[in-house]
Coordinates of C-alpha atoms and ligand atoms in Angstrom, one line a residue:
M227 CA 0.0 0.0 0.0
R228 CA 1.4 3.4 -0.9
A229 CA 1.6 6.0 1.8
N230 CA 0.3 9.6 1.4
D231 CA 2.9 11.4 3.5
G232 CA 5.2 12.0 0.6
T233 CA 7.5 9.1 1.3
R234 CA 7.9 5.9 -0.7
T235 CA 9.7 2.6 0.0
G236 CA 12.9 1.9 -1.8
G237 CA 10.9 -0.7 -3.9
E238 CA 8.3 1.9 -4.8
I239 CA 10.9 4.5 -5.8
L240 CA 12.7 1.8 -7.9
V241 CA 9.7 0.7 -9.9
D242 CA 8.6 4.4 -10.3
Q243 CA 12.0 5.0 -11.9
L244 CA 11.5 2.2 -14.4
V245 CA 8.1 3.8 -15.3
A246 CA 9.8 7.2 -15.7
H247 CA 12.4 5.8 -18.0
G248 CA 9.8 4.2 -20.2
V249 CA 10.1 0.6 -19.3
Q250 CA 7.1 -1.4 -20.4
H251 CA 8.2 -5.0 -19.9
V252 CA 10.1 -6.6 -17.0
F253 CA 11.0 -10.3 -16.8
C254 CA 11.6 -12.0 -13.4
V255 CA 11.8 -15.1 -11.3
P256 CA 10.6 -14.0 -7.9
G257 CA 12.7 -14.2 -4.7
E258 CA 12.1 -13.3 -1.1
S259 CA 15.1 -11.0 -1.3
Y260 CA 13.2 -8.4 -3.4
L261 CA 9.6 -8.8 -2.3
G262 CA 9.6 -5.0 -1.5
A263 CA 10.3 -4.3 -5.2
L264 CA 7.9 -7.0 -6.5
D265 CA 5.0 -5.5 -4.5
A266 CA 5.7 -2.1 -6.0
F267 CA 4.9 -3.5 -9.4
Y268 CA 1.4 -4.4 -8.2
D269 CA -0.4 -1.3 -9.5
R270 CA 2.1 0.1 -12.0
P271 CA 1.8 0.1 -15.8
I272 CA 4.6 -2.4 -16.5
K273 CA 3.9 -5.9 -17.8
L274 CA 5.7 -8.3 -15.5
T275 CA 6.4 -11.7 -17.0
T276 CA 7.2 -14.5 -14.5
C277 CA 9.7 -16.9 -15.9
R278 CA 10.8 -20.4 -15.0
Q279 CA 14.6 -19.9 -14.8
E280 CA 16.6 -16.8 -14.4
G281 CA 18.7 -17.6 -17.5
G282 CA 15.5 -17.4 -19.5
A283 CA 14.4 -14.1 -17.8
A284 CA 17.8 -12.5 -18.5
I285 CA 17.8 -13.6 -22.1
M286 CA 14.3 -12.1 -22.5
A287 CA 15.6 -8.8 -21.1
E288 CA 18.7 -8.9 -23.3
S289 CA 16.5 -9.6 -26.4
I290 CA 14.4 -6.5 -25.6
G291 CA 17.6 -4.5 -25.4
K292 CA 18.8 -6.0 -28.7
A293 CA 15.5 -5.3 -30.5
T294 CA 14.7 -1.8 -29.2
G295 CA 18.1 -0.3 -28.3
R296 CA 16.7 0.6 -24.9
P297 CA 17.7 -1.4 -21.8
G298 CA 15.7 -4.6 -21.2
V299 CA 15.1 -5.2 -17.5
A300 CA 15.1 -8.4 -15.4
F301 CA 14.7 -9.0 -11.7
V302 CA 16.2 -12.1 -10.0
T303 CA 17.1 -13.2 -6.5
R304 CA 20.5 -13.4 -4.7
G305 CA 23.3 -16.0 -5.4
P306 CA 21.5 -18.8 -7.3
G307 CA 19.2 -16.4 -9.2
A308 CA 22.0 -14.1 -10.2
T309 CA 24.4 -16.8 -11.3
N310 CA 21.6 -18.4 -13.4
A311 CA 21.0 -14.9 -14.9
S312 CA 24.6 -14.5 -15.7
H313 CA 23.8 -16.5 -18.9
G314 CA 21.9 -13.5 -20.3
V315 CA 24.4 -10.9 -18.8
H316 CA 27.2 -12.5 -20.7
I317 CA 25.2 -12.4 -24.0
A318 CA 24.4 -8.7 -23.4
R319 CA 28.1 -8.1 -22.9
Q320 CA 29.3 -9.9 -26.1
D321 CA 26.4 -8.7 -28.2
S322 CA 26.6 -5.1 -27.0
S323 CA 22.9 -5.1 -25.9
P324 CA 21.7 -2.6 -23.3
M325 CA 20.3 -4.4 -20.3
I326 CA 19.8 -3.9 -16.6
L327 CA 19.7 -6.8 -14.2
F328 CA 18.3 -6.1 -10.7
V329 CA 19.4 -8.6 -8.1
G330 CA 18.0 -9.1 -4.6
Q331 CA 20.7 -8.9 -1.9
V332 CA 20.9 -9.7 1.8
A333 CA 19.9 -7.0 4.3
R334 CA 22.6 -4.3 4.9
E335 CA 23.3 -5.3 8.5
M336 CA 24.1 -8.9 7.4
R337 CA 26.5 -8.1 4.7
E338 CA 29.9 -9.8 4.5
R339 CA 28.9 -12.6 6.9
E340 CA 28.2 -14.8 3.9
A341 CA 24.6 -14.6 4.8
F342 CA 22.0 -16.8 3.0
Q343 CA 22.8 -16.7 -0.8
E344 CA 25.0 -13.6 -0.3
L345 CA 27.4 -12.7 -3.1
D346 CA 29.6 -9.8 -3.7
F347 CA 27.9 -8.7 -6.9
R348 CA 30.4 -6.0 -7.7
A349 CA 33.1 -8.6 -7.8
V350 CA 31.1 -11.4 -9.4
F351 CA 29.7 -9.2 -12.3
G352 CA 32.6 -6.7 -12.4
S353 CA 34.3 -8.1 -15.5
M354 CA 31.1 -9.1 -17.3
T355 CA 29.2 -5.8 -17.1
K356 CA 29.7 -2.1 -17.9
W357 CA 28.9 -1.4 -14.3
A358 CA 28.0 -3.6 -11.3
T359 CA 26.9 -1.8 -8.1
E360 CA 24.7 -2.0 -5.0
I361 CA 22.3 0.5 -3.6
D362 CA 22.8 1.4 0.0
D363 CA 20.6 4.4 0.4
P364 CA 17.0 4.4 -1.0
A365 CA 17.3 8.2 -1.5
R366 CA 19.9 7.5 -4.2
I367 CA 17.8 5.1 -6.2
P368 CA 16.8 7.7 -8.8
E369 CA 20.4 8.8 -9.4
I370 CA 21.8 5.2 -9.6
V371 CA 19.0 3.9 -11.8
S372 CA 19.2 6.9 -14.1
R373 CA 23.0 6.3 -14.4
A374 CA 22.3 2.6 -15.2
F375 CA 20.1 3.5 -18.1
Y376 CA 22.7 5.9 -19.5
T377 CA 25.6 3.5 -18.9
A378 CA 23.8 0.5 -20.5
T379 CA 23.0 2.5 -23.6
N380 CA 25.8 4.9 -24.3
G381 CA 28.9 4.2 -26.3
R382 CA 29.1 0.5 -26.8
P383 CA 25.9 -0.7 -25.1
G384 CA 26.1 -3.6 -22.5
P385 CA 24.8 -4.9 -19.2
V386 CA 24.5 -3.2 -15.8
V387 CA 23.9 -5.2 -12.6
I388 CA 22.3 -3.5 -9.6
A389 CA 22.1 -5.3 -6.2
L390 CA 19.2 -4.4 -3.9
P391 CA 19.6 -5.0 -0.2
E392 CA 16.4 -6.5 1.1
D393 CA 15.9 -3.9 3.9
M394 CA 16.8 -1.0 1.7
L395 CA 13.8 -1.9 -0.5
I396 CA 11.4 -1.4 2.5
E397 CA 13.0 1.7 4.0
R398 CA 10.8 4.8 3.5
V399 CA 12.3 8.1 2.2
A400 CA 11.1 11.1 0.3
A401 CA 13.0 11.3 -3.0
P402 CA 12.1 12.9 -6.3
D403 CA 12.0 10.9 -9.5
A404 CA 14.7 11.3 -12.1
P405 CA 13.8 12.7 -15.5
P406 CA 13.5 10.2 -18.3
F407 CA 16.8 9.2 -19.9
Q408 CA 17.6 9.6 -23.6
P409 CA 20.2 7.5 -25.3
V410 CA 23.2 9.8 -26.2
E411 CA 24.1 9.9 -29.9
T412 CA 27.8 10.1 -30.8
W413 CA 28.0 12.1 -34.1
P414 CA 30.8 11.8 -36.5
G415 CA 32.8 15.0 -37.1
Q416 CA 32.6 16.9 -40.4
T417 CA 36.3 16.2 -41.0
D418 CA 35.7 12.4 -40.5
M419 CA 33.0 12.5 -43.1
A420 CA 35.1 14.5 -45.5
H421 CA 38.0 12.1 -45.0
L422 CA 35.6 9.2 -45.7
Q423 CA 34.3 10.8 -48.9
K424 CA 37.9 11.3 -50.1
L425 CA 38.7 7.6 -49.4
L426 CA 35.6 6.5 -51.3
W427 CA 36.4 8.7 -54.2
S428 CA 39.7 7.2 -54.7
A429 CA 38.5 3.6 -54.0
K430 CA 38.5 0.9 -56.7
Q431 CA 36.7 -1.9 -55.0
P432 CA 35.2 -0.8 -51.7
L433 CA 32.8 -2.9 -49.5
A434 CA 30.9 -2.3 -46.3
I435 CA 30.5 -4.7 -43.4
V436 CA 27.7 -3.8 -41.0
G437 CA 27.2 -5.2 -37.5
G438 CA 27.0 -4.4 -33.8
S439 CA 24.1 -2.7 -32.1
R440 CA 22.7 0.9 -31.9
W441 CA 20.9 0.6 -35.3
S442 CA 17.3 1.5 -36.0
E443 CA 14.8 1.1 -38.8
A444 CA 15.6 4.7 -39.9
A445 CA 19.4 4.1 -39.7
C446 CA 19.0 1.0 -41.9
A447 CA 17.0 3.0 -44.4
S448 CA 19.8 5.7 -44.6
L449 CA 22.4 2.9 -45.0
T450 CA 20.3 1.4 -47.8
R451 CA 20.1 4.8 -49.6
F452 CA 23.9 5.2 -49.2
A453 CA 24.5 1.7 -50.6
E454 CA 22.3 2.5 -53.6
R455 CA 23.8 5.9 -54.3
F456 CA 27.4 4.5 -54.0
A457 CA 26.6 1.1 -55.6
L458 CA 28.3 -0.3 -52.6
P459 CA 28.2 -4.1 -51.8
V460 CA 27.1 -4.5 -48.2
A461 CA 27.8 -7.7 -46.1
T462 CA 26.3 -8.3 -42.7
S463 CA 28.2 -9.5 -39.8
F464 CA 27.6 -12.6 -37.7
R465 CA 23.9 -12.7 -36.6
R466 CA 23.4 -9.1 -37.7
S467 CA 21.9 -10.0 -41.1
H468 CA 18.7 -8.0 -40.3
I469 CA 20.6 -4.7 -40.6
F470 CA 20.4 -4.9 -44.4
N471 CA 17.6 -6.2 -46.6
A472 CA 18.7 -9.5 -48.1
L473 CA 16.5 -8.9 -51.1
H474 CA 18.3 -5.7 -51.9
E475 CA 20.5 -5.6 -55.0
C476 CA 23.5 -4.3 -53.0
Y477 CA 23.4 -7.2 -50.5
A478 CA 26.7 -9.2 -50.6
G479 CA 25.8 -11.8 -48.0
D480 CA 26.2 -13.0 -44.5
L481 CA 29.7 -13.0 -42.9
G482 CA 29.4 -15.5 -40.1
I483 CA 29.6 -19.3 -39.8
G484 CA 29.9 -21.2 -43.1
P485 CA 30.1 -18.0 -45.3
N486 CA 30.2 -17.9 -49.0
P487 CA 33.9 -18.4 -50.0
K488 CA 33.3 -15.8 -52.7
L489 CA 32.4 -13.3 -50.1
I490 CA 35.6 -14.0 -48.1
A491 CA 37.6 -13.6 -51.3
R492 CA 35.8 -10.4 -52.1
I493 CA 36.5 -8.9 -48.7
K494 CA 40.2 -9.9 -49.0
A495 CA 40.4 -8.3 -52.4
A496 CA 38.6 -5.1 -51.4
D497 CA 40.8 -1.9 -51.2
V498 CA 38.6 0.0 -48.8
I499 CA 36.5 -1.7 -46.1
L500 CA 33.9 0.3 -44.3
L501 CA 33.2 -1.5 -41.0
I502 CA 30.1 0.1 -39.5
G503 CA 29.1 -0.8 -35.9
G504 CA 30.7 -4.1 -35.6
R505 CA 33.9 -5.3 -33.8
L506 CA 34.8 -7.9 -36.5
G507 CA 35.2 -10.4 -33.6
E508 CA 36.3 -14.1 -33.9
M509 CA 33.2 -15.4 -35.7
P510 CA 32.8 -12.8 -38.6
S511 CA 36.6 -12.5 -38.9
Q512 CA 36.8 -16.3 -39.5
S513 CA 39.0 -16.7 -36.4
Y514 CA 40.8 -13.4 -37.0
S515 CA 42.1 -14.6 -40.4
L516 CA 40.1 -12.2 -42.6
L517 CA 42.1 -9.0 -42.0
D518 CA 45.7 -8.7 -40.9
I519 CA 46.2 -7.8 -37.3
P520 CA 47.1 -5.1 -36.2
G521 CA 47.4 -3.4 -39.6
P522 CA 45.0 -4.7 -42.4
R523 CA 46.3 -4.5 -45.9
Q524 CA 43.0 -2.9 -47.0
T525 CA 42.2 0.7 -46.1
L526 CA 40.0 0.1 -43.0
V527 CA 37.4 2.7 -42.0
H528 CA 36.1 1.6 -38.6
V529 CA 33.0 3.2 -37.2
H530 CA 32.0 2.2 -33.7
P531 CA 30.0 3.9 -30.9
G532 CA 32.6 2.8 -28.3
A533 CA 35.8 4.8 -28.5
E534 CA 37.7 2.0 -26.7
E535 CA 36.9 -0.5 -29.6
L536 CA 38.7 1.7 -32.2
G537 CA 42.2 0.4 -32.6
R538 CA 41.6 -2.4 -30.1
V539 CA 42.3 -5.3 -32.6
Y540 CA 42.6 -3.7 -36.0
H541 CA 44.5 -0.5 -36.7
P542 CA 42.0 1.6 -38.7
H543 CA 43.1 4.0 -41.4
L544 CA 40.2 6.1 -40.4
A545 CA 38.6 5.6 -37.0
I546 CA 35.2 7.2 -36.5
N547 CA 33.7 7.3 -33.0
A548 CA 30.0 7.4 -33.8
S549 CA 26.8 5.4 -33.1
P550 CA 25.5 3.7 -36.2
T551 CA 22.3 5.7 -35.9
A552 CA 24.1 9.0 -36.1
F553 CA 26.7 7.8 -38.7
A554 CA 23.9 6.5 -41.0
A555 CA 22.2 9.8 -40.8
A556 CA 25.5 11.6 -41.7
L557 CA 26.0 9.2 -44.7
E558 CA 23.1 11.0 -46.3
G559 CA 25.4 14.0 -46.8
L560 CA 28.1 12.1 -48.7
Q561 CA 28.3 12.4 -52.5
P562 CA 29.3 9.5 -54.7
P563 CA 31.9 10.0 -57.4
N564 CA 30.6 10.8 -60.9
N565 CA 31.5 7.6 -62.5
I566 CA 31.5 4.8 -59.9
P567 CA 34.3 2.6 -61.1
W568 CA 33.1 -0.4 -59.0
R569 CA 29.5 -0.4 -60.3
A570 CA 29.8 -3.8 -61.9
E571 CA 31.2 -5.3 -58.7
V572 CA 27.9 -4.8 -56.7
K573 CA 26.1 -6.8 -59.3
T574 CA 28.6 -9.6 -59.1
A575 CA 28.6 -9.6 -55.3
N576 CA 24.8 -9.8 -55.2
A577 CA 24.7 -12.5 -57.9
D578 CA 27.3 -14.5 -55.9
Y579 CA 25.1 -14.1 -52.8
R580 CA 22.0 -15.3 -54.7
A581 CA 23.7 -18.3 -56.2
W582 CA 25.0 -19.3 -52.8
T583 CA 21.6 -19.1 -51.1
D584 CA 18.9 -19.6 -53.8
K585 CA 18.5 -23.3 -53.5
A586 CA 18.8 -25.6 -50.5
T587 CA 21.8 -28.0 -50.8
P588 CA 20.9 -31.8 -50.9
Q589 CA 20.9 -33.5 -47.5
P590 CA 20.7 -37.0 -46.3
G591 CA 17.5 -38.1 -44.4
G592 CA 13.8 -37.3 -44.7
V593 CA 13.9 -33.7 -43.7
N594 CA 16.1 -31.2 -45.5
F595 CA 16.4 -28.3 -43.1
G596 CA 17.6 -26.0 -46.0
E597 CA 14.3 -26.6 -47.8
V598 CA 12.5 -25.8 -44.6
M599 CA 14.3 -22.5 -44.4
V600 CA 13.5 -21.7 -48.0
W601 CA 9.9 -22.5 -47.3
L602 CA 9.9 -20.2 -44.3
R603 CA 11.6 -17.3 -46.2
E604 CA 9.0 -17.6 -49.0
N605 CA 6.0 -17.9 -46.7
L606 CA 6.6 -15.8 -43.5
P607 CA 5.6 -12.2 -43.6
D608 CA 8.4 -9.6 -44.2
N609 CA 8.2 -8.4 -40.6
A610 CA 8.2 -11.9 -39.0
I611 CA 10.8 -12.2 -36.2
V612 CA 13.1 -15.2 -36.1
C613 CA 14.7 -16.0 -32.8
S614 CA 17.4 -18.5 -32.9
G615 CA 19.9 -20.1 -30.6
A616 CA 23.4 -21.6 -31.3
G617 CA 24.4 -24.8 -32.9
N618 CA 25.0 -26.1 -36.5
F619 CA 21.3 -25.9 -37.2
S620 CA 21.7 -22.1 -37.3
S621 CA 24.0 -22.3 -40.3
W622 CA 20.9 -23.1 -42.4
I623 CA 19.2 -20.0 -41.1
H624 CA 22.2 -17.8 -41.9
R625 CA 22.5 -19.3 -45.4
F626 CA 19.0 -19.7 -46.6
Y627 CA 16.7 -17.3 -44.7
R628 CA 16.4 -13.7 -46.0
F629 CA 15.9 -11.1 -43.4
R630 CA 14.3 -8.0 -44.7
H631 CA 13.8 -5.6 -41.8
Y632 CA 15.7 -4.3 -38.8
A633 CA 15.4 -6.5 -35.7
T634 CA 13.7 -9.4 -37.4
H635 CA 16.6 -11.7 -36.5
I636 CA 17.2 -11.9 -32.7
G637 CA 20.1 -14.4 -32.1
P638 CA 23.1 -14.6 -29.8
C639 CA 26.3 -13.3 -31.4
S640 CA 28.0 -14.8 -28.4
G641 CA 27.0 -18.2 -29.6
S642 CA 25.1 -19.0 -26.4
M643 CA 22.8 -22.0 -26.6
G644 CA 19.3 -21.8 -25.2
Y645 CA 18.4 -18.5 -26.7
G646 CA 15.6 -19.0 -29.2
V647 CA 12.7 -19.8 -26.9
P648 CA 13.2 -17.1 -24.2
S649 CA 13.9 -14.6 -26.9
A650 CA 10.7 -15.5 -28.7
V651 CA 8.8 -15.1 -25.4
A652 CA 10.2 -11.6 -25.2
M653 CA 9.5 -10.7 -28.9
K654 CA 6.0 -12.0 -28.8
T655 CA 5.5 -10.0 -25.6
L656 CA 6.8 -6.9 -27.3
H657 CA 5.0 -7.5 -30.6
P658 CA 1.8 -9.5 -30.0
D659 CA 0.6 -8.8 -33.6
R660 CA 3.7 -10.1 -35.4
T661 CA 4.6 -13.6 -36.4
V662 CA 7.4 -14.9 -34.1
V663 CA 9.3 -18.1 -34.8
A664 CA 11.9 -19.7 -32.5
I665 CA 14.4 -21.9 -34.3
S666 CA 16.3 -24.3 -32.0
G667 CA 18.5 -27.3 -32.1
D668 CA 17.7 -30.3 -29.9
G669 CA 20.5 -29.5 -27.5
D670 CA 19.8 -25.8 -27.7
F671 CA 16.1 -26.1 -27.0
L672 CA 16.4 -28.1 -23.8
M673 CA 18.8 -25.5 -22.3
N674 CA 15.9 -23.1 -21.9
G675 CA 12.9 -25.1 -23.2
Q676 CA 11.2 -24.6 -19.8
E677 CA 10.3 -21.1 -21.0
F678 CA 7.7 -22.8 -23.2
A679 CA 5.7 -22.9 -20.0
T680 CA 6.0 -19.1 -19.8
A681 CA 4.7 -18.8 -23.4
V682 CA 1.7 -21.0 -22.4
Q683 CA 1.0 -19.1 -19.2
F684 CA 1.2 -15.7 -20.8
K685 CA -0.7 -16.8 -24.0
L686 CA 2.1 -16.1 -26.4
P687 CA 1.5 -18.0 -29.6
F688 CA 4.8 -18.3 -31.4
V689 CA 6.1 -21.4 -33.2
T690 CA 9.2 -23.2 -32.1
V691 CA 10.9 -25.3 -34.8
I692 CA 13.3 -27.8 -33.5
A693 CA 16.0 -29.3 -35.7
D694 CA 16.6 -32.6 -33.9
N695 CA 19.6 -34.5 -35.1
S696 CA 20.1 -36.3 -31.7
L697 CA 23.5 -34.7 -31.4
Y698 CA 25.3 -31.8 -30.0
G699 CA 26.1 -31.5 -33.7
T700 CA 28.5 -28.6 -33.6
I701 CA 30.7 -30.3 -31.0
R702 CA 30.5 -33.6 -32.9
M703 CA 31.7 -31.7 -36.0
H704 CA 34.8 -30.4 -34.2
Q705 CA 35.2 -33.8 -32.6
E706 CA 35.2 -35.7 -35.9
R707 CA 37.6 -33.2 -37.3
E708 CA 40.1 -33.4 -34.5
Y709 CA 39.5 -36.9 -33.2
P710 CA 37.7 -38.8 -36.0
G711 CA 35.7 -41.8 -35.0
R712 CA 36.4 -41.3 -31.3
V713 CA 32.8 -40.3 -30.4
I714 CA 32.3 -39.2 -26.8
A715 CA 29.7 -37.0 -25.0
T716 CA 28.1 -35.6 -28.2
E717 CA 25.2 -38.0 -28.7
L718 CA 21.7 -37.2 -27.3
K719 CA 18.7 -39.4 -26.4
N720 CA 15.8 -36.9 -26.8
P721 CA 12.3 -36.7 -25.4
D722 CA 9.3 -36.7 -27.7
F723 CA 9.4 -32.9 -28.2
A724 CA 5.9 -32.7 -29.6
A725 CA 4.5 -34.5 -26.5
Y726 CA 6.6 -32.1 -24.4
A727 CA 4.8 -29.1 -25.9
R728 CA 1.4 -30.7 -25.5
A729 CA 2.2 -31.6 -21.8
F730 CA 2.8 -27.8 -21.2
G731 CA -0.6 -27.0 -22.8
G732 CA 0.8 -26.0 -26.2
F733 CA 0.5 -27.6 -29.7
G734 CA 3.1 -30.2 -30.8
V735 CA 3.7 -32.0 -34.1
T736 CA 6.5 -34.2 -35.4
V737 CA 7.7 -34.0 -39.0
E738 CA 9.7 -36.7 -40.7
K739 CA 9.5 -35.6 -44.3
T740 CA 10.3 -32.2 -45.8
A741 CA 7.0 -32.3 -47.8
D742 CA 5.0 -32.5 -44.5
F743 CA 6.6 -29.3 -43.0
P744 CA 4.3 -26.7 -44.6
K745 CA 1.1 -28.3 -43.3
A746 CA 2.6 -28.9 -39.9
F747 CA 3.8 -25.3 -39.6
E748 CA 0.4 -24.0 -40.7
A749 CA -1.4 -26.2 -38.2
A750 CA 0.9 -25.0 -35.5
Q751 CA 0.0 -21.4 -36.4
K752 CA -3.7 -22.1 -36.7
S753 CA -3.7 -23.7 -33.2
G754 CA -3.4 -20.2 -31.7
L755 CA -1.3 -21.8 -29.0
P756 CA 2.5 -21.7 -28.3
A757 CA 3.4 -24.4 -30.7
L758 CA 6.3 -26.7 -31.5
V759 CA 7.2 -28.4 -34.8
H760 CA 9.7 -31.2 -34.1
L761 CA 11.8 -32.0 -37.2
K762 CA 13.6 -35.3 -37.3
I763 CA 16.9 -34.6 -38.9
D764 CA 19.4 -37.3 -40.0
P765 CA 22.5 -37.1 -37.7
N766 CA 24.6 -37.4 -40.9
A767 CA 23.2 -34.0 -42.1
L768 CA 25.8 -32.0 -40.2
T769 CA 26.0 -28.7 -42.1
P770 CA 24.7 -27.3 -45.4
M771 CA 28.0 -28.2 -46.9
T772 CA 29.1 -31.5 -45.6
T773 CA 27.9 -34.7 -43.9
L774 CA 29.2 -36.3 -40.7
E775 CA 30.5 -39.3 -42.6
A776 CA 32.3 -37.2 -45.2
L777 CA 33.9 -35.1 -42.5
R778 CA 35.1 -38.2 -40.6
A779 CA 36.5 -39.8 -43.8
K780 CA 38.3 -36.6 -44.7
A781 CA 39.8 -36.4 -41.2
L782 CA 40.9 -40.1 -41.2
A783 CA 42.5 -39.6 -44.6
G784 CA 44.3 -36.6 -43.3
Q785 CA 45.7 -38.7 -40.5
G786 CA 46.9 -41.3 -43.0
R787 CA 44.4 -44.0 -41.7
Ligands
TPP136 C1 25.4 -22.4 -23.2 C2 26.3 -23.1 -24.1 N1 26.8 -24.3 -23.7 C3 27.6 -25.0 -24.6 C4 28.0 -24.5 -25.8 C5 28.9 -25.3 -26.7 N2 28.2 -25.7 -27.9 C6 28.1 -25.0 -29.0 S1 27.1 -25.7 -30.1 C7 26.8 -27.0 -29.2 C8 25.9 -28.1 -29.6 C9 24.6 -27.6 -30.2 O1 23.7 -28.7 -30.3 P1 22.2 -28.5 -30.9 O2 21.5 -27.4 -30.3 O3 21.6 -29.8 -30.9 O4 22.6 -28.0 -32.4 P2 23.3 -28.8 -33.6 O5 24.7 -28.4 -33.5 O6 23.2 -30.3 -33.3 O7 22.6 -28.4 -34.8 C10 27.4 -26.9 -27.9 C11 27.3 -27.9 -26.8 C12 27.5 -23.2 -26.1 N3 27.8 -22.7 -27.3 N4 26.6 -22.6 -25.3
MG137 MG1 21.5 -31.2 -32.4

């Protein structure tokens, strides 16, 4: 019950700050440590989604941050809750997603006795977050929460963790609310843009690679106009393919796992590389083999919102400290050369992309996952959101699906399994009117499959497609390469996934032939329930490019056996 003497409890002040900063969705697993905050949600205009595991709740918050550019928020309890939630915190870190995790903490007078589930959250999350802190004085909640919103969003976005001592949340004080935060734009300087124009005017074969966070629909539109005006081939970085419309004639393809060898060759042959927003980390750089380190042979223009990322791995010819949203707007002012010498190149780049992705590759077994992807890309609406986890199954998404709008692919650049289902819960909560599809591997799904219960409880009808090859396929692939024939710890005996979905109150169907997929998917959608389509994939169908048997034979031959 709120008092009318001008005071509020710490919990009430805290939740009021979230309202003030425009938070609409919060994901939680309750804990007795933060009952004072939980109660304050009771009559506030924030949709609170109760989850089944803190890893799921944290991934949901991270997904909101990834999709909207504003911090996603989760609440979890002390030690076990926070360590479970670290799954999502690490993703927010690696994927540069704004996120704030609130963690219950023991009462102030008990601290440092290793009280029940006590952890030193500053130490535990110190190296994983942009800021990890604890609030001692309820009067400082508005200041600290406001700083958390700015910190999570500004520069290179990332996670903030705030611990909340239990007694602090019920202490009453009079404290005014903070004004709403606004993400801070970092604008490129005029000299930066003039330098960039000069570099492009003398280029022979330039190419753009776009990635990272801090994009928006408007920024993507500016980027598209820039690509059109400059006839510039644009490649998208690992799990950032939604930044550029794959149907656009300037699209050069996806630079992630299993990329088109012609794209790799094209990047190596380029004379000017415009890297916008991304870090060109281990996955898109093909284990740091794509560009020379520290000084690339190509003229590298690196645009990043975090000043500390510029020159961190690659020595850029031109470093521009700017958020992609601001930089994309500034691109509108650049003028292309009169006769663009590389005009034919954009056509070839796009033709190479098309040839690489048009048709699914042949696969052993009854279900060809590539053909499933082709069907989904031809049949899902343009604004459908695909949430995916990590595993070899995702290489079929990257290769054959065609993302057409910003924030239609929500996936973990950090390669964290268990992402698709909680992420789909968050996306369907955010966009109840849009089609949301989670795509999971069999191993991947069961890491956070419990959040299917959250989807049922909160009536979130998205479809989960599981590519079940009865393997931790990715690890098996590495195992067969390094230790051919010595199979250990990579085989899975799986449940009946369709029955699992039904047991939770959802819709479930199993598919054993590619031709049966469309009907099964449509039935899943028509059910109006959270639904699961279980695809039986041949374990031999390891990647779009090779089979398990072929990989093993090659490795054995290499070993002279
Ligand atoms: C949380 C987490 N744990 C472990 C790994 C290591 N790992 C990467 S892929 C993979 C197997 C994925 O299996 P599955 O989801 O069935 O997909 P598949 O590769 O079989 O298509 C594992 C264990 C990881 N990336 N993330
Ligand atoms: Mg698998």
